[in-house]
Each structure stands twice: as C-alpha cells, then as structure tokens.
Amino acid sequence: MNNWFNIKRFWLVLRHEFGDAWVEIAIFVGILLVFSIGPSAFFRGGHDAAGFGASLITGTAIVLYYWVLASRLFANIQKTERRIGYLTLPASNAEKFYARLLLYWLLPTAIFFFPYPNSGMHTDIYVAHIILSLLIVEASLAVLFGTIFRRFGFLALILVEAAIVNGISAYFATHPRAFSNFDFSFVAWVMEYAGPDLENLGKLTFRVTAVPTVLNIGLARIIFSRKRLRRPVVNTEI
Amino acid sequence: MVTISNLEFSYGSHRVFQNLDLTFDEGKIYGLLGMNGAGKSTLLYLMSGLLFAKDGTVDFNGHNMSRRSPNALADLFIVPEEFDLPAMTFERYIKLNAPFYPNFSRETLDNCLNGFGMTADMNLARLSMGQKKKAFVCFALATNTSLLLMDEPTNGLDIPSKSQFRKVVAECMTDNRTIIISTHQVRDVENLIDHLTIVGSGKMLLDMPVAQICDHLTFGDFKLGQQPDGAIYSQPSALGNAVVCSRTAGDDETPLDIELLFNAVVANPDSVKQAFAAK
C-alpha cells in the first residue's frame, strides 16, 4: 500500500475527522444562512444606504468566522491526550493534513464563494476580484498560523498583521516625504494590467491568489509533518 | 520486533537517554519500570513515533519510527496514561477507528468487554475515567497489532478490574505479539510479565527475562536480626526485613518480588550486576 497517499485510507481519515469538524462547519453554514436572509443580507446585492452598513457588519462576521475556521485546522492537537491519538492514527501525514484542509478550508471556501459571483455585492468587477483574492490568501495564512499555533492561530495572525500594519503606518507617519511620494493604487494597477478583457482579469486573480496560497499551504504541510509531542506534563521530576 | 540503537534524547537541556541500546522481542510481555522522570513514557513515545530521537534510531519491523509510516502505525497501538475519547457511542468509535487496523477482531473486543462486564452500545461521554480506560484497553487488544504499548494501564481501575486486566491481556497474547507495559503499579502486573526492563539515569539498569532473574536471585522475608548469607539488598517489611539474595546451588526458586528487585536495582545497581555475573 502506498505510504504517502492512499485514497482508501484518505477516505477513512476524512470520515474519522468529520466527526470533529461537522459542528463547526454546521455553525458556518448556519451563520451564512441567517445572514443571507432579511434586510442585513450579505449576499443581497445593491448598495442603498440603508442596507450597506448592515451588510458590511454581517459580511465582516461571516468572513471572520471563515478565517477563524481555517485557523482551527489543527485545534485537535492542542491537548496532549488528543494529539497522541491523532498522530498515531495509521495514516500518512499527507492524508491527515489534506483531510483536515478539505474540511476546515476547502469545504467552507466552496460554501462561502458559491453564491459570491452572483451576489451583486460589488458592482465594480475589479474590486470584486481583488477582495476575492484577498479573502482566500488571508484564509491560507490562517491555515499556516493554525498549523503553527493550533487553537490560537487566528489570534496570532491578528497580532502579527496588526504589528505589520502599525509598523508601516508608523513609518509613513515619521517619513512624510516617503508618504507624499507613495502614489500607488492597487485597483488602478489591476485595471491597467488586466485591461478590459475579463479573461485576463480572471487569469491575473488566479495567479495573484494561487502563488501565495500554495506557498502558505505548502509551508503548513511541511510544519505539520514535523509535529510531535511536546514535553510531557507528567514524570519530569528529575 | 523493536530495536533501539544508540538512542539519544533530551528535553531542552535535560538529557533523558544517552547511547541507549535495547531490543524488544516478539512473544513477550515486557514490564518497563523506572523512577519518576526516568523516561519510561518518553521511551514509549519514541517507539510510537510521537517523539523524534536527537540521535540514533528506533526501528520497528524495518520501519524507522520517526517517519510515522502508516504501515508501521497500523501494526502498533499505544494506550497512553491519559487519553481523550470523543463524545459518541463506543459502537460508532469502533466503526470509525477499527478499519485502520487490518487485524482488528470484533470477537476479541466483545470477549474483552464481556470480561469487564461492558457492552459496545455504551456512550463514551457518560463513562467514568476507569470505564473509559477499560473500553480503550479492550479496543487496543482487539486491534491485534504486533506491538502494544501501555502506559500505566491499571491506573484508575477498580480491584476486580485489575485482575480482569491481567486475564484479558494474557488471553490476547500471541507468539508474534509484543506487549510493553510501563507502570509503577508492579503488583498489578507481577504474574503477567515475562521480561523486566528497568531504566534510570538515562541508561538501562536491568534488562532480563523473569526466569533468568529468578535463576540468579531469591526473594524472602526474614525476622529482624536474621541476615542470610549472600544478601545484596534488604529493606524493612511487616515481617522484619525483605531481602534479595544471590541464589546459590541448592536454593529453592522463589517468586519474583518486582518491587523489592526494583528497589535493589535502584539503590545498589552494582551489587545486583555482580550477582548476575557471579553465577
């Protein structure tokens, strides 16, 4: 039997891990459903003044939970007792990693973005593509941080990103010249690069999304393959 | 079965093992003993691929365990001292986990559960720690893996369950299986084990079959003031002194007193070594 990846074993791991994941996926679907109905509907479309604020709040809630879910990829190895059972489960590191990735990231991504293209959420197609790209790349970062920090992955991600954003802000605040010279609009760059052809825009979005996403997931996969027990909490008196 | 070669392992600056060589053969039940912090659990975790050696190798039937190959993992099972069972029925737990173990036997599981007076339709969330341990041990035995590692398996078991534990382990033992039991509760496994391994100070203090130990040493209680010839270790007991002696020609064989032997090995390892070398 293939030691690296075996479909039958992958299915067994998937079935095994679904017992852990289904509650969180169900909560995600529930949030999506609740926030898709009524005046504050995230996917309602249109930009009237009354709906925009509510739609922004619900949208933020959904996106945050989507990222938190991705960062909970290895919450099951937070406790030593559970970590022993999971790491000695007879499956390869790849099968365990991709089973959890499928349940905590790919499945929620599919559920989340299935209604997105027809939502009319962003009338500007360029902005829509940029946001889509950012959401997915950020989720892949959440997966990476979840692999490193497990249950507190999302918290660590927020702290790191806050530090980076504050660092950049502080730099521009203390270097007014640099700020005045900074004349870059990401949307304008996308519009110029992709041109009016939507196929080009699609290719650009795919590339901009795929490269960092694959890098983040690949790094997470390597880190996961080195997971072991930490210093035991018992029998260490010497 | 399991060959540990030149193993070196440490937690940060605290060295646990240095140049450790050890072999576990099939068809035996090993008792793994040691003081607190001696590295018994660490050794089990190294054998199951949960920890990686700093140097040296842990080989299980040709598999380097630090690679955690699925084929190797499917042929070993570890019962840790503390574990977490999901909140579901035991029947569902079996359905989700048994397919990973190709030699899993439902018949063995039912027999073991019967022995403990349990059934598979119980809800794991409603069980006490001792009941969970019994269920988990039954599942571990039913996997029929070549290597079964148990860390303090009798902790939390009631008195009848401890004797039942010995019974089910003995029943599930086969010639091509190795069971390693790490424990401080030596009385619980005294008549079960047939090889004793004692670790301490990062090295092996004793690694010997029980039959060979009984061939070299005798164990007995003596009244105060009576110190037999060839005594290599004594400690106060209810009857006076419990004594470990070198066995000489003509001495009757005595049952192994693991607790007494352990204390002798830890307190006076050189004398014990000399006793084994002398005969």
XYZ file of C-alpha atoms in Angstrom:
517
model
C 0.000 0.000 0.000
C 1.273 3.474 -0.895
C 2.894 5.024 2.139
C 2.493 8.621 1.000
C -1.110 8.793 -0.153
C -3.770 6.149 -0.451
C -7.320 7.049 -1.484
C -8.988 4.384 0.668
C -7.059 5.461 3.738
C -7.723 9.137 2.927
C -11.437 8.401 2.896
C -11.140 6.685 6.282
C -9.287 9.693 7.728
C -11.866 12.055 6.223
C -14.690 10.058 7.823
C -12.775 9.964 11.105
C -12.124 13.726 11.131
C -15.622 14.703 10.023
C -16.781 13.681 13.491
C -14.673 16.580 14.770
C -15.413 19.127 12.055
C -19.110 18.827 11.346
C -20.244 21.032 14.242
C -18.022 23.921 13.176
C -18.971 23.557 9.513
C -22.653 23.457 10.502
C -22.187 26.692 12.508
C -20.580 28.304 9.438
C -23.446 27.239 7.167
C -25.903 28.452 9.827
C -24.264 31.885 10.018
C -24.298 32.122 6.216
C -27.969 31.180 6.061
C -29.021 33.568 8.825
C -27.039 36.432 7.340
C -28.366 35.716 3.857
C -31.957 36.438 4.825
C -33.567 39.761 5.671
C -32.528 43.373 5.310
C -28.950 42.802 6.501
C -28.342 40.051 3.961
C -24.699 39.831 2.975
C -25.487 38.497 -0.483
C -28.421 40.789 -1.057
C -26.754 42.953 -3.620
C -27.316 46.599 -4.308
C -25.805 49.487 -2.423
C -28.618 51.516 -0.946
C -27.618 53.496 2.127
C -29.893 51.535 4.492
C -28.589 48.091 3.619
C -24.926 48.882 3.198
C -23.952 49.244 6.869
C -25.827 46.138 7.964
C -24.470 44.194 5.027
C -20.934 45.317 5.934
C -21.299 44.118 9.553
C -22.764 40.737 8.631
C -20.216 40.338 5.870
C -17.391 41.017 8.311
C -18.828 38.441 10.732
C -19.003 35.773 8.023
C -15.513 36.498 6.727
C -14.051 36.452 10.251
C -15.641 33.101 11.025
C -14.375 31.768 7.686
C -10.820 32.745 8.690
C -11.201 31.504 12.252
C -12.422 28.145 10.893
C -9.358 27.904 8.633
C -7.065 28.659 11.582
C -8.693 25.875 13.646
C -7.277 23.294 11.239
C -5.264 21.552 13.955
C -7.201 22.518 17.056
C -7.458 18.753 17.586
C -3.794 18.510 18.601
C -3.906 21.253 21.211
C -4.322 18.794 24.089
C -1.634 16.132 24.556
C -4.236 13.404 25.091
C -5.848 14.040 21.728
C -2.558 14.686 19.984
C -1.324 11.165 20.824
C -4.428 9.570 19.308
C -4.322 11.729 16.198
C -0.590 11.438 15.459
C -0.612 7.641 15.892
C -3.691 7.181 13.704
C -2.479 4.827 10.947
C -2.431 7.259 8.031
C 0.299 9.317 6.402
C 0.991 12.924 7.358
C -0.231 13.951 3.887
C -3.568 12.140 4.296
C -4.129 13.664 7.731
C -3.165 17.158 6.543
C -5.296 17.168 3.388
C -8.306 15.647 5.159
C -8.298 18.464 7.708
C -7.561 21.045 4.964
C -10.546 19.819 2.981
C -12.877 20.015 5.964
C -11.667 23.271 7.525
C -10.726 25.286 4.465
C -11.738 23.939 1.053
C -15.288 22.992 2.036
C -16.025 26.337 3.783
C -14.410 28.156 0.826
C -16.702 26.341 -1.588
C -19.755 27.036 0.596
C -18.756 30.684 1.042
C -17.884 31.561 -2.529
C -20.538 29.556 -4.325
C -23.093 32.388 -4.143
C -20.449 35.147 -4.368
C -20.241 35.709 -8.175
C -23.985 36.240 -8.462
C -24.383 38.244 -5.266
C -24.020 41.642 -6.874
C -22.110 42.568 -3.746
C -19.571 44.583 -5.680
C -20.719 46.405 -8.740
C -17.101 47.003 -9.706
C -15.804 43.734 -11.128
C -12.168 44.708 -10.430
C -12.827 45.376 -6.749
C -14.760 42.091 -6.534
C -11.804 40.123 -7.861
C -9.329 41.866 -5.539
C -11.495 41.187 -2.489
C -11.981 37.548 -3.508
C -8.230 37.151 -3.876
C -7.502 38.806 -0.509
C -10.076 36.658 1.312
C -8.576 33.418 0.010
C -4.940 34.435 0.575
C -5.786 35.576 4.101
C -7.535 32.241 4.747
C -4.425 30.373 3.594
C -2.406 32.486 6.051
C -4.896 31.491 8.742
C -4.252 27.827 7.826
C -0.496 28.413 8.174
C -0.857 30.133 11.546
C -3.326 27.466 12.682
C -0.738 24.784 11.874
C 1.888 26.597 13.897
C -0.194 27.834 16.814
C -3.175 25.417 16.652
C -6.150 26.728 18.620
C -4.781 30.251 18.908
C -3.737 30.511 15.255
C -6.169 33.264 14.377
C -5.209 35.332 17.398
C -1.517 35.068 16.465
C -2.349 36.039 12.864
C -4.214 39.153 14.015
C -1.313 40.151 16.273
C 1.292 39.699 13.537
C -0.778 41.569 10.955
C -1.580 44.353 13.411
C 2.143 44.715 14.133
C 2.949 44.909 10.394
C 0.187 47.430 9.640
C 1.165 49.557 12.642
C 4.807 49.388 11.613
C 4.024 50.612 8.101
C 1.730 53.346 9.453
C 4.402 54.471 11.891
C 6.973 54.578 9.090
C 4.798 56.784 6.908
C 3.896 58.969 9.892
C 7.555 59.602 10.644
C 8.620 59.915 6.997
C 6.239 62.463 5.375
C 8.377 62.588 2.231
C 8.030 58.886 1.656
C 4.274 59.212 2.155
C 3.977 62.062 -0.331
C 5.926 60.027 -2.898
C 3.731 56.970 -2.354
C 1.335 57.061 -5.260
C 0.054 53.562 -5.842
C -3.487 52.340 -6.274
C -3.886 48.582 -6.307
C -7.240 48.791 -8.117
C -5.789 51.119 -10.741
C -2.867 48.736 -11.196
C -5.208 45.775 -11.673
C -7.331 47.737 -14.143
C -4.298 48.763 -16.124
C -2.660 45.321 -16.042
C -5.733 43.273 -16.876
C -7.309 45.727 -19.295
C -10.974 45.475 -20.237
C -10.743 41.749 -21.010
C -12.419 39.781 -18.182
C -10.490 36.649 -19.116
C -7.239 38.497 -18.384
C -8.686 39.670 -15.073
C -9.582 36.088 -14.172
C -6.062 34.866 -15.009
C -4.476 37.679 -13.013
C -6.691 36.999 -9.982
C -5.895 33.304 -10.183
C -2.142 33.940 -10.308
C -2.145 36.550 -7.552
C -4.220 34.213 -5.372
C -2.659 30.877 -6.236
C 1.023 31.667 -5.666
C 0.878 32.895 -2.030
C -1.881 30.396 -1.225
C 0.147 27.414 -2.465
C 3.214 28.751 -0.624
C 1.302 29.138 2.649
C -0.358 25.723 2.397
C 2.925 24.065 1.378
C 4.713 25.585 4.370
C 1.879 24.478 6.655
C 2.160 20.957 5.257
C 5.928 20.826 5.985
C 5.412 22.163 9.515
C 2.654 19.612 10.165
C 4.883 16.722 9.093
C 7.287 17.681 11.926
C 4.601 17.717 14.615
C 5.417 15.687 17.698
C 4.588 15.636 21.366
C 5.828 18.463 23.492
C 7.485 17.916 26.863
C 5.125 15.680 28.842
C 3.388 17.223 31.823
C 3.982 14.146 33.978
C 7.072 12.222 35.061
C 9.550 15.087 34.814
C 10.695 15.497 38.395
C 14.372 14.748 37.747
C 10.490 -6.566 16.619
C 11.767 -3.255 18.113
C 15.441 -2.338 18.016
C 16.639 0.842 19.666
C 20.176 1.747 18.658
C 22.432 4.377 20.134
C 19.450 6.469 21.163
C 19.985 9.960 22.399
C 17.103 12.132 23.509
C 16.670 15.237 25.616
C 14.003 17.762 26.552
C 15.890 21.001 26.030
C 18.950 20.797 28.269
C 17.543 17.879 30.298
C 19.074 14.725 28.853
C 16.797 11.687 29.132
C 18.694 8.998 27.183
C 22.256 8.730 26.026
C 23.643 5.880 23.876
C 20.715 3.636 24.752
C 20.632 0.234 23.041
C 17.660 -2.004 23.621
C 15.755 -4.792 21.892
C 12.180 -5.953 22.403
C 11.465 -9.415 21.013
C 8.154 -10.848 19.887
C 6.122 -13.209 22.029
C 6.943 -11.457 25.288
C 5.230 -9.165 27.746
C 7.715 -6.582 28.962
C 7.451 -4.677 32.213
C 9.053 -1.261 31.785
C 9.942 0.222 35.151
C 11.768 3.308 36.326
C 11.652 6.187 38.774
C 9.503 9.229 38.046
C 11.142 11.143 35.211
C 13.371 8.227 34.214
C 11.950 8.292 30.681
C 9.515 5.365 30.560
C 6.737 7.311 28.831
C 9.321 9.059 26.664
C 10.617 5.679 25.520
C 7.075 4.578 24.589
C 6.525 7.836 22.699
C 9.818 7.387 20.840
C 8.788 3.845 19.906
C 5.464 5.058 18.516
C 6.932 7.969 16.536
C 5.419 10.635 18.776
C 8.859 11.966 19.648
C 11.938 12.085 17.442
C 15.338 10.980 18.696
C 18.144 13.535 18.693
C 20.490 10.771 17.602
C 20.194 7.034 16.969
C 17.215 5.101 15.619
C 14.081 3.331 16.738
C 13.357 0.521 14.306
C 10.073 -1.408 14.388
C 9.922 -4.346 11.964
C 12.122 -2.452 9.481
C 10.315 0.886 9.864
C 12.135 3.929 11.184
C 9.506 5.159 13.637
C 10.375 8.844 13.324
C 8.825 8.656 9.820
C 5.468 7.527 11.246
C 4.776 5.331 8.252
C 1.079 4.336 8.050
C 2.001 0.659 7.672
C 4.021 0.792 10.889
C 1.302 2.736 12.714
C -1.301 0.166 11.609
C 0.727 -2.516 13.384
C 1.183 -0.772 16.721
C -1.164 0.698 19.284
C -0.422 2.902 22.243
C -2.584 3.230 25.352
C -1.305 6.456 26.976
C -1.669 7.157 30.670
C -4.212 9.857 29.910
C -6.295 9.890 26.770
C -9.325 11.558 25.316
C -12.224 9.650 23.829
C -14.749 11.509 21.668
C -18.324 12.020 22.826
C -20.023 9.253 20.830
C -21.188 5.684 21.307
C -18.454 3.066 21.563
C -20.058 1.313 18.584
C -19.524 4.433 16.459
C -15.973 4.801 17.775
C -15.253 1.217 16.672
C -16.785 1.878 13.254
C -14.564 4.943 12.716
C -11.309 3.536 14.099
C -11.289 -0.239 13.529
C -10.853 -0.036 9.699
C -7.374 1.445 10.243
C -6.211 -1.823 11.821
C -6.207 -4.716 9.323
C -6.102 -7.429 12.026
C -8.875 -5.941 14.158
C -11.064 -8.638 15.687
C -14.603 -7.859 16.768
C -14.770 -11.205 18.531
C -11.748 -10.336 20.702
C -13.275 -6.963 21.508
C -16.588 -8.469 22.591
C -14.801 -11.086 24.701
C -12.702 -8.445 26.452
C -15.712 -6.189 27.030
C -17.660 -9.162 28.410
C -14.807 -9.858 30.808
C -15.116 -6.326 32.175
C -18.922 -6.553 32.215
C -19.339 -3.928 29.494
C -21.071 -3.743 26.115
C -20.273 -1.809 22.941
C -23.528 0.171 22.933
C -22.383 2.455 25.774
C -21.975 6.207 25.303
C -18.330 7.179 25.863
C -19.273 10.643 27.142
C -21.119 9.106 30.100
C -18.330 6.802 31.274
C -16.042 7.350 34.256
C -12.269 7.532 33.661
C -11.844 3.903 34.798
C -14.622 2.688 32.485
C -13.128 4.633 29.587
C -9.772 3.026 30.294
C -11.295 -0.458 30.243
C -13.053 0.255 26.944
C -9.868 1.680 25.438
C -7.736 -1.256 26.620
C -10.307 -3.662 25.098
C -10.120 -1.786 21.791
C -6.300 -1.799 21.949
C -6.187 -5.566 22.495
C -8.734 -6.146 19.716
C -6.584 -4.322 17.152
C -4.257 -7.353 17.257
C -1.268 -5.185 16.419
C 2.196 -6.760 16.697
C 3.270 -4.102 19.170
C 1.076 -2.901 22.007
C 2.396 -0.151 24.272
C 0.605 0.591 27.524
C 1.470 3.430 29.879
C 0.111 2.874 33.404
C -2.821 0.784 32.127
C -4.125 -0.150 35.579
C -4.297 3.412 36.931
C -7.909 4.175 37.755
C -9.107 0.573 37.532
C -11.026 -0.918 40.453
C -9.684 -4.052 42.208
C -11.707 -6.676 40.260
C -10.849 -4.907 37.008
C -7.123 -5.148 37.746
C -7.262 -8.937 37.893
C -9.550 -8.945 34.851
C -6.971 -6.784 33.079
C -4.304 -9.437 33.687
C -6.687 -12.097 32.410
C -7.614 -10.354 29.147
C -4.016 -9.376 28.393
C -2.882 -12.981 28.933
C -5.710 -14.254 26.720
C -4.858 -11.861 23.895
C -1.133 -12.610 23.985
C 0.228 -14.499 20.983
C 3.675 -15.686 19.859
C 4.054 -12.882 17.316
C 2.923 -10.078 19.555
C 4.940 -7.837 21.899
C 3.309 -6.033 24.779
C 5.225 -3.386 26.719
C 3.654 -2.225 29.964
C 5.119 0.815 31.671
C 3.917 1.007 35.240
C 4.546 1.926 38.853
C 1.790 -0.469 40.000
C 4.050 -3.515 39.856
C 1.692 -5.706 41.916
C -0.911 -5.317 39.165
C 1.325 -6.943 36.560
C 3.531 -9.178 38.715
C 2.325 -12.515 37.323
C 1.814 -11.173 33.844
C 5.191 -10.006 32.645
C 7.941 -12.310 31.478
C 10.703 -9.777 30.895
C 11.765 -6.887 33.074
C 13.337 -3.671 31.801
C 14.379 -1.011 34.292
C 15.540 2.409 33.090
C 17.186 5.128 35.128
C 19.710 7.953 34.814
C 19.454 7.853 31.026
C 20.524 4.228 30.706
C 19.376 0.654 31.119
C 19.732 -0.593 34.693
C 18.321 -4.057 34.092
C 17.044 -5.881 31.003
C 16.404 -9.544 31.688
C 13.772 -12.297 31.416
C 11.940 -13.034 34.663
C 13.054 -16.678 34.514
C 16.695 -15.608 34.390
C 16.223 -13.190 37.295
C 14.681 -15.962 39.407
C 17.547 -18.196 38.391
C 20.068 -15.758 39.890
C 18.227 -14.197 42.814
C 15.940 -15.209 45.668
C 13.437 -13.015 47.458
C 12.207 -13.547 51.004
C 11.232 -12.107 54.387
C 13.433 -12.632 57.412
C 12.920 -11.814 61.076
C 14.849 -8.851 62.472
C 18.441 -9.782 63.225
C 18.451 -12.655 60.738
C 20.509 -11.645 57.736
C 21.049 -14.551 55.335
C 24.314 -15.146 53.520
C 24.564 -13.614 50.074
C 22.143 -10.775 50.855
C 22.611 -7.959 48.389
C 19.762 -5.707 49.469
C 17.306 -5.550 52.344
C 14.514 -3.240 53.386
C 12.153 -3.205 56.373
C 8.951 -5.193 55.903
C 5.977 -6.200 58.068
C 7.703 -9.448 58.993
C 11.116 -7.938 59.664
C 13.284 -7.488 56.581
C 12.560 -8.191 52.933
C 15.804 -9.407 51.424
C 17.200 -10.011 47.947
C 19.921 -12.678 47.914
C 22.177 -14.258 45.337
C 20.815 -17.686 44.570
C 23.309 -20.432 45.156
C 23.209 -24.113 44.267
C 20.619 -25.896 46.358
C 18.496 -22.784 46.993
C 14.842 -23.168 46.080
C 13.460 -20.830 43.431
C 11.317 -18.055 44.909
C 8.623 -15.978 43.201
C 9.864 -12.673 41.805
C 9.177 -9.682 44.032
C 9.337 -6.893 41.453
C 9.037 -4.079 43.974
C 11.927 -5.431 46.042
C 14.056 -6.070 42.974
C 13.362 -2.578 41.651
C 14.441 -1.004 44.937
C 17.569 -3.181 44.945
C 18.467 -2.213 41.380
C 17.941 1.489 42.010
C 19.740 1.523 45.393
C 22.552 -0.845 44.614
C 22.897 -1.492 40.887
C 26.494 -2.756 41.092
C 25.698 -5.490 43.641
C 22.809 -6.718 41.510
C 25.046 -6.770 38.434
C 27.665 -8.760 40.344
C 25.015 -11.248 41.463
C 24.026 -11.865 37.845
C 27.647 -12.107 36.731
C 28.646 -14.449 39.567
C 26.569 -17.492 38.646
